[in-house]
XYZ file of C-alpha atoms in Angstrom:
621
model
C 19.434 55.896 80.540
C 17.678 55.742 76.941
C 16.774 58.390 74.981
C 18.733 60.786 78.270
C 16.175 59.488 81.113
C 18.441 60.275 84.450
C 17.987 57.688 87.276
C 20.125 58.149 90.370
C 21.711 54.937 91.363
C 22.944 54.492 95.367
C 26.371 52.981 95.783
C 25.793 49.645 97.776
C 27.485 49.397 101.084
C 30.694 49.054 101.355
C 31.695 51.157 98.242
C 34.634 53.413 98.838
C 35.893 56.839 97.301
C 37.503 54.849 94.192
C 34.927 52.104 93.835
C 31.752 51.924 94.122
C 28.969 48.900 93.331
C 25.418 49.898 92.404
C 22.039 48.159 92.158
C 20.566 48.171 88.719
C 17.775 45.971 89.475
C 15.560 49.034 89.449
C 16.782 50.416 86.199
C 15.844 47.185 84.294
C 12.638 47.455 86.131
C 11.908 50.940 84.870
C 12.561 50.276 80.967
C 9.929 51.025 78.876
C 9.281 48.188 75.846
C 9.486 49.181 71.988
C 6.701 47.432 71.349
C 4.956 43.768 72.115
C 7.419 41.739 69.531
C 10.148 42.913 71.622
C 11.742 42.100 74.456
C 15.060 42.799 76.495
C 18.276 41.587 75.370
C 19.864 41.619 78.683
C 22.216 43.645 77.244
C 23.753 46.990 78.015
C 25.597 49.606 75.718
C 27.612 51.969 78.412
C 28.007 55.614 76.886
C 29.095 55.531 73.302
C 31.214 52.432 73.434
C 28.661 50.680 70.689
C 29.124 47.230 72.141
C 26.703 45.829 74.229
C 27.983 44.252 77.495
C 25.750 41.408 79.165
C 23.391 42.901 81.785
C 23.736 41.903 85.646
C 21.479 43.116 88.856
C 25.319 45.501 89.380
C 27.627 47.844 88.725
C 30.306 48.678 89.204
C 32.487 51.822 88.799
C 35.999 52.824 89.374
C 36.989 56.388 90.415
C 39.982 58.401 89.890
C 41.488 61.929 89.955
C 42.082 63.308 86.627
C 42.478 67.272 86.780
C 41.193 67.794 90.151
C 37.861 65.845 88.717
C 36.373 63.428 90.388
C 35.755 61.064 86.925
C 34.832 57.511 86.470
C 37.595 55.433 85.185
C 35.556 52.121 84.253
C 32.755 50.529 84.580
C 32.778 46.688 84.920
C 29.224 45.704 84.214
C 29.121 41.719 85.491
C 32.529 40.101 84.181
C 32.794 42.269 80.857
C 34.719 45.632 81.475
C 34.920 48.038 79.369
C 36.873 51.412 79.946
C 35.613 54.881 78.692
C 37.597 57.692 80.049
C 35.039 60.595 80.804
C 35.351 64.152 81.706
C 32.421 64.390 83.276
C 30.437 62.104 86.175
C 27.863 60.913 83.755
C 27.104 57.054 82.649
C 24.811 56.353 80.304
C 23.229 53.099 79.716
C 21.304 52.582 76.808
C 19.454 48.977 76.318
C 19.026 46.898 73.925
C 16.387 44.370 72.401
C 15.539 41.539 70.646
C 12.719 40.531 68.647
C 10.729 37.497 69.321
C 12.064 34.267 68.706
C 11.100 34.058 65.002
C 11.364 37.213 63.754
C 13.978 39.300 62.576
C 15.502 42.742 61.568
C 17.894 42.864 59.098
C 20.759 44.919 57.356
C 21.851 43.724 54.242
C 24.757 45.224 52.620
C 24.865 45.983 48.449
C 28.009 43.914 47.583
C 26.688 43.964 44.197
C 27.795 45.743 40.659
C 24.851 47.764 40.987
C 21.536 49.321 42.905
C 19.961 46.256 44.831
C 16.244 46.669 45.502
C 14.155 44.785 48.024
C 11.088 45.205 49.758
C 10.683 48.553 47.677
C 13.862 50.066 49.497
C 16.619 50.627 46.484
C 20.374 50.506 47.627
C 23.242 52.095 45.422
C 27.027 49.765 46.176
C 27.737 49.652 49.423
C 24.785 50.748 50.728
C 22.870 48.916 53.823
C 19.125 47.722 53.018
C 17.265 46.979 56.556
C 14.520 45.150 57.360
C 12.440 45.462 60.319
C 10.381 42.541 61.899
C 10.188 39.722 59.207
C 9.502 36.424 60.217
C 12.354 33.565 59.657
C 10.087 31.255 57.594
C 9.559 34.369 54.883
C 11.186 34.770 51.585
C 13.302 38.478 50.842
C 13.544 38.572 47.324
C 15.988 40.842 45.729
C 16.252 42.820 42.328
C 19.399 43.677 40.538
C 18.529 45.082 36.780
C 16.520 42.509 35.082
C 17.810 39.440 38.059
C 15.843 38.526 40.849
C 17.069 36.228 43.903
C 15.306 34.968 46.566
C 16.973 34.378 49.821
C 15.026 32.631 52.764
C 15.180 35.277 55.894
C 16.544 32.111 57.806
C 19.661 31.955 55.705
C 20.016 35.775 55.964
C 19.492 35.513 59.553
C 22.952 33.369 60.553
C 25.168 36.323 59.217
C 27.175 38.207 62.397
C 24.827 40.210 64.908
C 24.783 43.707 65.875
C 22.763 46.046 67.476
C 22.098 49.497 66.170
C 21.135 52.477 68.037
C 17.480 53.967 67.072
C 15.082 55.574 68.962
C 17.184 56.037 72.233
C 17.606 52.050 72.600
C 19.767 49.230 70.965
C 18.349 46.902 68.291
C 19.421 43.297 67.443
C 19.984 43.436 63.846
C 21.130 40.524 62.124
C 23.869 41.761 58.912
C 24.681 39.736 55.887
C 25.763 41.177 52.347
C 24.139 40.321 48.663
C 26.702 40.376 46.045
C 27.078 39.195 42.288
C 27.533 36.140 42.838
C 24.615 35.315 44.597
C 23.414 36.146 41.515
C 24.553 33.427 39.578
C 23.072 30.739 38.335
C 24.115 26.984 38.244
C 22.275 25.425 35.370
C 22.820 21.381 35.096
C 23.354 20.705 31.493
C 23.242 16.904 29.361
C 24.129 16.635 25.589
C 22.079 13.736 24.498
C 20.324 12.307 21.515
C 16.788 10.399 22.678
C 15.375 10.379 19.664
C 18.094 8.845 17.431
C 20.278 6.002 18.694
C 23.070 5.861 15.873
C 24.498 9.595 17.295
C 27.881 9.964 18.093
C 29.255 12.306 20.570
C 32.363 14.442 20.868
C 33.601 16.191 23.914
C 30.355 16.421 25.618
C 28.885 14.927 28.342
C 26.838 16.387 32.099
C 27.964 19.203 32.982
C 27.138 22.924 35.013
C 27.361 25.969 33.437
C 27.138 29.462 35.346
C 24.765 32.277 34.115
C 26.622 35.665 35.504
C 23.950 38.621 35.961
C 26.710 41.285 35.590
C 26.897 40.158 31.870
C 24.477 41.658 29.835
C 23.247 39.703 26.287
C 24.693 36.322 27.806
C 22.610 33.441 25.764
C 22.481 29.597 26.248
C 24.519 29.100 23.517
C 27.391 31.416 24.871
C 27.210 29.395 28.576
C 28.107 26.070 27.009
C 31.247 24.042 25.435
C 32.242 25.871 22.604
C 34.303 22.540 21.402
C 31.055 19.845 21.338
C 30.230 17.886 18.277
C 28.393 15.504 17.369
C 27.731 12.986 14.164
C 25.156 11.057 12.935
C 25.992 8.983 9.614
C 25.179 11.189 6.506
C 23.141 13.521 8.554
C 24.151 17.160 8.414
C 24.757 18.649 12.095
C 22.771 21.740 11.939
C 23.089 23.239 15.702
C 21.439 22.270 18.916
C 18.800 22.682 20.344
C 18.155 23.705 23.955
C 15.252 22.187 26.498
C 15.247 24.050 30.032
C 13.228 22.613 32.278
C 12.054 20.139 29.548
C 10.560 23.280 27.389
C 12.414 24.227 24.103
C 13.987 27.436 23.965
C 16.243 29.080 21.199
C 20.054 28.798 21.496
C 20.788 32.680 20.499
C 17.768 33.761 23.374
C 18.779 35.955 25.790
C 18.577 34.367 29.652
C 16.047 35.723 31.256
C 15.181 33.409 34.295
C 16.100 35.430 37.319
C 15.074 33.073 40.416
C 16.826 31.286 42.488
C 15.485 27.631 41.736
C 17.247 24.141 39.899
C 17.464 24.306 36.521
C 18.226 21.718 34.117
C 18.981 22.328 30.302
C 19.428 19.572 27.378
C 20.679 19.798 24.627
C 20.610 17.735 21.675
C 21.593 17.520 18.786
C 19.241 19.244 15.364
C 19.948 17.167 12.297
C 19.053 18.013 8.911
C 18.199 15.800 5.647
C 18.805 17.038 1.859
C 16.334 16.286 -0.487
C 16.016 16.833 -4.201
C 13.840 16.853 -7.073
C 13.994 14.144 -10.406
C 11.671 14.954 -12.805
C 11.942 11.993 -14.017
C 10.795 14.167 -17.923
C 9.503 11.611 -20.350
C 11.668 10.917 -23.457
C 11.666 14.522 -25.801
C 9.892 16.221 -23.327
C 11.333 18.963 -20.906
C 10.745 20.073 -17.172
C 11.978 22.658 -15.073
C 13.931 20.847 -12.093
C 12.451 22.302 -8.785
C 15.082 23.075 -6.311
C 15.998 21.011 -3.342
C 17.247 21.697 -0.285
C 17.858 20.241 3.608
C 15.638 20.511 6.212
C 15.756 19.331 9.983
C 14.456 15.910 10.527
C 11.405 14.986 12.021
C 9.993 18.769 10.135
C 8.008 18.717 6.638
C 8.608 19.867 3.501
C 5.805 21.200 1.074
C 6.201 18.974 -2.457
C 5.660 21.571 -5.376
C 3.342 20.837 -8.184
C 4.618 20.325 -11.778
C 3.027 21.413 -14.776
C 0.954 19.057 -16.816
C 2.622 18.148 -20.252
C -0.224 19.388 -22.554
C -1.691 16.766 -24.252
C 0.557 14.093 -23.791
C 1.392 13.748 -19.778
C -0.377 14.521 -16.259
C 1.884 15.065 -13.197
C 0.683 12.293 -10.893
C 2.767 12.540 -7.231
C 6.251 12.458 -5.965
C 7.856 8.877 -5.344
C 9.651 8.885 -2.296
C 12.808 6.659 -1.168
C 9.776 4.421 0.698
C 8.376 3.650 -2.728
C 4.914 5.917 -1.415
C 3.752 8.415 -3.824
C 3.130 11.993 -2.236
C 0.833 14.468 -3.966
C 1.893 17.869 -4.837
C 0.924 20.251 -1.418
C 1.243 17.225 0.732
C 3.491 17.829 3.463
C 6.135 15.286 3.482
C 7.743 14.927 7.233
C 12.116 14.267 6.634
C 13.410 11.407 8.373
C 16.459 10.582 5.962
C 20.143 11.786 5.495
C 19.044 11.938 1.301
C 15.977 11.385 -0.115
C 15.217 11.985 -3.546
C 11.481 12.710 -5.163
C 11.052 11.121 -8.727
C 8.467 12.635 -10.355
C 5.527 10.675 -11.685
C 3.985 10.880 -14.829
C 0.527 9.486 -15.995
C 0.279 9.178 -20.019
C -3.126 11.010 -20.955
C -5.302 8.181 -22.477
C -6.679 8.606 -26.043
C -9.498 6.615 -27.418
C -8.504 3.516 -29.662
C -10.734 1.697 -32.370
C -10.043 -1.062 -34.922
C -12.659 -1.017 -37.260
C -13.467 -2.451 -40.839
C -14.038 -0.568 -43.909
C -17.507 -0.748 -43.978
C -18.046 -0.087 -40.010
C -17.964 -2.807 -38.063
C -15.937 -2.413 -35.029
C -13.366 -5.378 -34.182
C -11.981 -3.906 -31.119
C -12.494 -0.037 -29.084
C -10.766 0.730 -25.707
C -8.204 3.772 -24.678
C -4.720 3.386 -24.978
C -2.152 5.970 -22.980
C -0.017 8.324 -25.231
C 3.676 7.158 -26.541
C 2.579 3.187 -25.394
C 2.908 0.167 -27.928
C -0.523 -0.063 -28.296
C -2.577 -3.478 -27.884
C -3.118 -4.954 -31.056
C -6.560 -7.019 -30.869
C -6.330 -10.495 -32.926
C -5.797 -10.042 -36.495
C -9.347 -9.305 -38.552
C -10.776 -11.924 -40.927
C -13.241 -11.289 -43.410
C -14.939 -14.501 -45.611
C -13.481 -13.997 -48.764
C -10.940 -11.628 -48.005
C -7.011 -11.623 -46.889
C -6.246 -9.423 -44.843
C -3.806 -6.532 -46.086
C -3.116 -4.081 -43.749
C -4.612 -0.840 -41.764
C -4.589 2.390 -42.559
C -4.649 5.814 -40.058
C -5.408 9.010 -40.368
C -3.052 10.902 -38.107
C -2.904 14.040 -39.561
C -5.436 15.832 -41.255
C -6.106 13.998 -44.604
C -2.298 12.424 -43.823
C -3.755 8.306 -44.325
C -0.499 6.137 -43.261
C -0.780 2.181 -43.907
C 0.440 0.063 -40.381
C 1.078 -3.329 -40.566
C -0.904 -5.256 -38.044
C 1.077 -6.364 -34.923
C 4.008 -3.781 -36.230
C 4.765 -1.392 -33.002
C 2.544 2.126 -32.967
C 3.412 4.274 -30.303
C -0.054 5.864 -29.069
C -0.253 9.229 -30.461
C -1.583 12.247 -28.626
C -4.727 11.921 -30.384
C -7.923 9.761 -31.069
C -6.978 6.976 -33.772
C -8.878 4.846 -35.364
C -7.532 1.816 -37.398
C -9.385 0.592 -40.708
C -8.559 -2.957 -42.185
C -7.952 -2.924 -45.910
C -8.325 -6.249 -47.271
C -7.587 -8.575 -50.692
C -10.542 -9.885 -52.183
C -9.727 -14.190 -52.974
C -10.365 -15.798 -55.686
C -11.279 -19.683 -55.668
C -11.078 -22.406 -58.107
C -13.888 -24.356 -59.585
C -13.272 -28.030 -61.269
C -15.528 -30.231 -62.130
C -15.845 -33.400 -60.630
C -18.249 -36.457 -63.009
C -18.483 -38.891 -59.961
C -18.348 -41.849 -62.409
C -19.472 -39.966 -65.795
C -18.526 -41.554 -68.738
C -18.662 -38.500 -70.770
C -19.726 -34.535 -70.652
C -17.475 -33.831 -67.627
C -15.615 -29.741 -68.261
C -12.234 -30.525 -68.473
C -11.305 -26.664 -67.387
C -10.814 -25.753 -63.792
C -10.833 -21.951 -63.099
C -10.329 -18.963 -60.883
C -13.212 -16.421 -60.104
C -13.155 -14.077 -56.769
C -15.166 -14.032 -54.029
C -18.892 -13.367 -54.781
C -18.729 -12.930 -58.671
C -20.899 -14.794 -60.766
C -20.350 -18.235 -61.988
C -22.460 -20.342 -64.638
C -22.315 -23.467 -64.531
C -21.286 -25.345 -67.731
C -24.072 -26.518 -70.343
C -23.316 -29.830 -70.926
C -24.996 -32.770 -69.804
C -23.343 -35.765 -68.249
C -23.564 -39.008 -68.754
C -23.338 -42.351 -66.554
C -24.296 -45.506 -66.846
C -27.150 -46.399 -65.247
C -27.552 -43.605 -63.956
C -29.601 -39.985 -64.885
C -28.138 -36.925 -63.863
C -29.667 -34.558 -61.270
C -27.135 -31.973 -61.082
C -24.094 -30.231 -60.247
C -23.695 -29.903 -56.606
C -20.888 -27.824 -54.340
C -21.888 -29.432 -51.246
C -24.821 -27.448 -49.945
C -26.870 -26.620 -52.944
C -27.290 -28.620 -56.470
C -27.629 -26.807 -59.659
C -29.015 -27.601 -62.883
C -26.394 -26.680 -66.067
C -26.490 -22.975 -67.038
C -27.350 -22.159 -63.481
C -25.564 -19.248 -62.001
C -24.492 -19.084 -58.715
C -21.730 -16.800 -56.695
C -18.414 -17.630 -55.712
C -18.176 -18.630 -52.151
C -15.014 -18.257 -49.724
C -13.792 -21.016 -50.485
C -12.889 -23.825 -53.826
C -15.522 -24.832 -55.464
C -16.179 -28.524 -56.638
C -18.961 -28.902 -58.884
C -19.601 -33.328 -58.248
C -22.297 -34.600 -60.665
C -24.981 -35.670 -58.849
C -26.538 -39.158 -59.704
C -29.837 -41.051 -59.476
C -29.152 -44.730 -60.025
C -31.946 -46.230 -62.774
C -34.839 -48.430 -61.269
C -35.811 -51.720 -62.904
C -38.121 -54.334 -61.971
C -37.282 -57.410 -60.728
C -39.479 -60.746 -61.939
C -40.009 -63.662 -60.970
C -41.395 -67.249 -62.886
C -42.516 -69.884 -61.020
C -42.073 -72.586 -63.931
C -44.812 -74.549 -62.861
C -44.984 -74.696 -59.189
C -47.465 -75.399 -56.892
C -46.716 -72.398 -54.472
C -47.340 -68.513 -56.324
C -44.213 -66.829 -57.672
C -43.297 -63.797 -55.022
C -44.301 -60.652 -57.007
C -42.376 -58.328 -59.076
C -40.589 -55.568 -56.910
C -38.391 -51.942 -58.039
C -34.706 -51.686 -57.225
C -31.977 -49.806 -58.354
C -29.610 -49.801 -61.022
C -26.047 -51.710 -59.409
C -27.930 -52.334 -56.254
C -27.449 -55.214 -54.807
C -30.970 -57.744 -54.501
C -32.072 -60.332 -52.303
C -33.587 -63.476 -53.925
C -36.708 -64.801 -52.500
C -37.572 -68.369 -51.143
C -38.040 -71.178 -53.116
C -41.159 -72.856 -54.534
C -42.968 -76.146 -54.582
C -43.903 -78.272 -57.203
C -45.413 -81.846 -56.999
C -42.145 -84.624 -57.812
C -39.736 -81.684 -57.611
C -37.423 -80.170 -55.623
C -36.395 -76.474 -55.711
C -32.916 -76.157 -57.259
C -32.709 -72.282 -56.885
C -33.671 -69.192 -59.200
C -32.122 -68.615 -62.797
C -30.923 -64.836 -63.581
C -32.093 -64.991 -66.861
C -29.792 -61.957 -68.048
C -26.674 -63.843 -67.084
C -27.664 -67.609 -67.045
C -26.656 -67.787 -63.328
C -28.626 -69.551 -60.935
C -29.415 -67.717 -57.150
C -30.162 -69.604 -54.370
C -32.956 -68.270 -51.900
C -31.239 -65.728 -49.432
C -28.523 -65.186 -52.446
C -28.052 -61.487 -53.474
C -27.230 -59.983 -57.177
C -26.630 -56.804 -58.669
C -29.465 -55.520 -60.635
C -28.292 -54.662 -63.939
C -29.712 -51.629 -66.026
C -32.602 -53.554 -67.102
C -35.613 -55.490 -65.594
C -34.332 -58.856 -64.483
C -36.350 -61.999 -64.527
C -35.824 -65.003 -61.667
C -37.144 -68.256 -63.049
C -37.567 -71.170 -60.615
C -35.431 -74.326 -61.783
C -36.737 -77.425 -60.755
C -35.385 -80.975 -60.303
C -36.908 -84.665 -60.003
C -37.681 -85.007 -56.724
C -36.676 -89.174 -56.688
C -36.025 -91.614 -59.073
C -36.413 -95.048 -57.597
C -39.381 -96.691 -55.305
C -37.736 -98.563 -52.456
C -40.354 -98.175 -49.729
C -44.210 -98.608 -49.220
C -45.898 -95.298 -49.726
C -47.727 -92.880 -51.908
C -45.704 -91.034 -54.583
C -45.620 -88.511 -56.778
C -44.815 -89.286 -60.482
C -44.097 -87.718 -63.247
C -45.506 -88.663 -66.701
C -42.648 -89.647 -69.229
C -40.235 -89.935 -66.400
C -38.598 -93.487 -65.464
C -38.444 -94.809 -62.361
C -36.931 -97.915 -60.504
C -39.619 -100.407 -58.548
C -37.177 -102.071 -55.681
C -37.427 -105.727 -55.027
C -40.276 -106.725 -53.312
C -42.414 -103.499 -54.543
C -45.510 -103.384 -56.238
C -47.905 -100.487 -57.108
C -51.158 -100.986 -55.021
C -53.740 -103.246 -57.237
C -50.999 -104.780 -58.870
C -51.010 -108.389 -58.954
C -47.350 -108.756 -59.672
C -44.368 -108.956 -57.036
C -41.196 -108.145 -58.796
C -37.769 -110.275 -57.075
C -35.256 -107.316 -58.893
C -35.393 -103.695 -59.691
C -37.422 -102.614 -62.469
C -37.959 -99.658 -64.388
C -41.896 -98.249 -64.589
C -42.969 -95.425 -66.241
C -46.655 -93.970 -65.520
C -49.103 -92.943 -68.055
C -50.201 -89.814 -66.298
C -48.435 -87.495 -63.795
C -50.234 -88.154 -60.045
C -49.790 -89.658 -56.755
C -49.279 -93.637 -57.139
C -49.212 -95.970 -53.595
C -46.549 -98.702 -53.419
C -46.645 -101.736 -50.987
């Protein structure tokens, strides 16, 4: 029995010289356990035949004569028989066991390229690995160089069973083998573009790709279509790029993941933009080009930094193709096929004044080098044309510009001074109505000179002169006086004679209106009329002309005093009605029929003429 414990079995009854059956009930009863996680397999390995045989309460066992010995010829042990030719009487049963349900041993076999390590037990090719007692829901996890696999003990659990002699009993160990290509990995690749939806792919599409661990240096690169492309417009392809798992690795890295989990890789396309430099150099002025270059999109560039141009220029940014200026330093991120930088340039601004010979300023503001400058509005200046300016641009170098002519800004301070032509002006005389003394001459004299005036007096009629007057002030002859900005008309200034103006009643009753002033060829207003007793008013004689005025009548007063006589005339000549009348002494009058003077006894029957002896009021009846 195990580990050579005898037992001595009795042959049941009815066993004969050849056969015999015996009871193994008692054995089984007898058998000592490995331990508590084991437990009989109901199985039997007879003598060194290796396989178990399923265990029954019998036996039985065939004799026969071999060499006048008395040996066993088989054993049938229940319906599985299994012959082992002895030389001897003994039969040795050896039993064998299982481990919970559960658990398992194991015997794995190194099918591998090279040593296989798990559970700190190494094994060269070929070589068996065991493990003792693991439960089915663990993990073995095998080592081969820099690979490691994990393999669920269930899975190594369904390989073939067999039980293996240790310790004087049988063991159930289940065997399975590891080789290379357990090893390998099956990595799920996709070529695909997500950023950019213009991409164009060439022999590409979702496929797997196997990582071998017998090759060393293998890289993700090396695993994949060697004949993929892809395009994008004016893009230049510069490589892929690799995402396993969803984090970026580098095409030329080794593999190194050594488990036994999914993996997915991507790969997409990288991209790259070119992009140059235009310094864009002002006219006559040079710059060193920087050099361009490509670099993958969706990655920034540095700009550089140009140079000032001394004196005349400032570098002020890059213009990009999105019409944004970038400063020097500023990282610029590439998201174009070609995109050129244009340098930009800032004119340094120099001060600018326009000013006049003796100072004053006209205009004063900046202006940027090499620009047309701003001309302000042309100077003027009473008495003065306006010639030109002059500039100093070089030291003592004085050049003459002609306003509103172009001036590129120079890369200095300038200041413009007017130059200027003094004007002369004429002066004529003008009489206003002199009869004689009037300077024939008109002349020219500039701006601000002296001038005297001519000597002569002027004469008018009716008039004494005051003056010569140019507008604004009158001067007296010999005067001096300076030329003005302008012609000069020297008009004789006039004060029109007064005279008086008389008047004579001639006898009237009523006052003569007094004596008044006016002026010489003014015209005059004649006063009312008079009364006088047996007259009537018959207007007022201009004695210097003979004219007679009626009241309300106007005249022009002469250059003398003027006398206004009254004129009178009779104011009736015949007596037709009763009443009291005025009459005149010396002056004849008709008496109607029928009339007579009051206290006259006489009645005339026809007109008659009367004179009275004294001038007075006379009644008629």
């Amino acid at each position: 029995m195990d580990a050579g414990t005898a037992s001595t079995l009795n042959a049941k009854v009815g066993s004969t010289a050849s056969q015999a059956t015996y009871d193994l009930k008692t054995v089984t009863e007898q058998l000592i356990k490995p331990g508590d996680s084991y437990v009989f397999a109901n199985k039997w390995v007879i003598n060194k035949n290796e396989t178990p045989c399923d265990a029954t309460d019998t036996m039985t066992v065939m004799f026969a004569q071999t060499d006048g010995n008395l040996v066993f010829d088989a054993v049938n042990v229940n319906v599985d028989g299994q012959t082992n030719v002895k030389t001897d009487n003994n039969i040795k049963l050896t039993s064998c066991w299982n481990l919970v349900d559960g658990q398992y041993n194991l015997r794995i076999e190194n099918k591998t390229t090279g040593t296989l390590t798990a559970k700190q037990t190494e094994a060269a090719v070929n070589e068996i690995i065991e493990i003792n007692n693991v439960s089915g829901k663990d993990d073995i996890e095998f080592k081969k160089g820099k690979w490691t696999l994990k393999k669920p003990v269930s899975d190594l659990a369904e390989g073939s069973i067999k039980y293996v002699n240790k310790d004087g009993k049988y063991y159930q160990y289940r065997e399975s083998t590891i080789t290379d290509q357990n090893f390998e990995k099956k990595v799920t690749y996709t070529y695909r573009d997500d950023d950019f939806t213009d991409t164009k792919f060439s022999n590409i599409g979702t496929g797997t790709a196997t990582i071998h661990p017998g090759e060393e240096g293998q890289t993700w690169e090396s695993i994949l279509p060697k004949d993929a492309t892809a395009a994008r417009g004016k893009f230049t392809f510069a490589g892929w790029s690799y995402l396993l798992n969803g984090a970026e690795i580098s095409e030329t890295k080794e593999i190194n993941f050594y488990d036994d989990g999914a993996h997915s890789l991507t790969v997409k396309p990288i991209w790259k933009g070119t992009y140059s430099y235009n310094v864009n150099a002002p006219a006559d002025e040079t710059v060193t080009v920087p050099k361009g270059g490509s670099e993958i999109v969706n990655t920034n560039i540095e700009l550089p930094q140009l140079n000032d141009i001394s004196g005349r220029y400032t570098f002020a940014g890059w213009l990009g193709s999105d019409n944004k200026i970038y400063q020097a330093g500023e990282p610029y991120r590439i998201t174009e096929a070609n995109v050129t930088f244009t340098a930009q340039w800032k004119a340094v601004p120099y001060d600018l004044k326009f000013v006049d010979e003796d100072g004053t300023v006209y205009s004063e503001g900046t202006a940027d080098y090499n620009t047309q400058i701003t001309w302000p509005s042309k100077p003027t200046k009473e008495g003065y044309t306006f010639r030109n300016w002059i500039v100093e641009l070089d030291k003592n170098e004085w050049v003459k510009v002609e306003h509103g002519s172009k001036f590129p800004m120079r890369d200095q301070d300038i200041t413009f001074i007017a130059q200027w032509f003094i004007n002369s002006y004429k002066i004529s005389y003008d009489g206003n109505g002199a009869a004689m003394g009037v300077p024939a001459e008109t002349v020219e004299q500039n701006y601000q000179t002296d001038y005297t005036i001519d000597t002569v007096v002027p004469t008018k009629t009716g008039y004494t002169f005051q003056g010569w007057s140019d507008g604004t002030t009158t001067y007296q002859p010999g005067a001096v006086f300076k030329v003005p900005a302008r012609d000069v008309v020297l008009t004789a200034q006039w004060k029109a004679n007064s005279h008086q103006v008389k008047y004579d009643g001639n006898g009237g009753k009523t006052s003569a209106p007094e004596s008044k002033s006016a002026d010489y060829n003014s015209n005059v207003s004649v006063a009312a009329g008079l009364e006088k007793d047996g007259y009537l008013f018959d207007g007022w004689e201009q004695i210097s002309t003979g004219k007679v005025l009626t009241p309300g009548a106007s005249f022009v007063m002469p250059d003398m005093d003027e006398t206004l006589k009254a004129k009178w005339k009779i104011a009736y000549t015949g007596i037709y009605e009763a009443g009291v009348y005025y009459l005149i002494q010396g002056q004849s009058y008709i008496l109607g029929p029928g009339r007579k003077a009051q206290g006259d006894s006489s009645t005339y029957t026809a007109n008659v003429t009367i004179y009275v002896p004294q001038s007075g009021y006379y009644t008629f009846e």
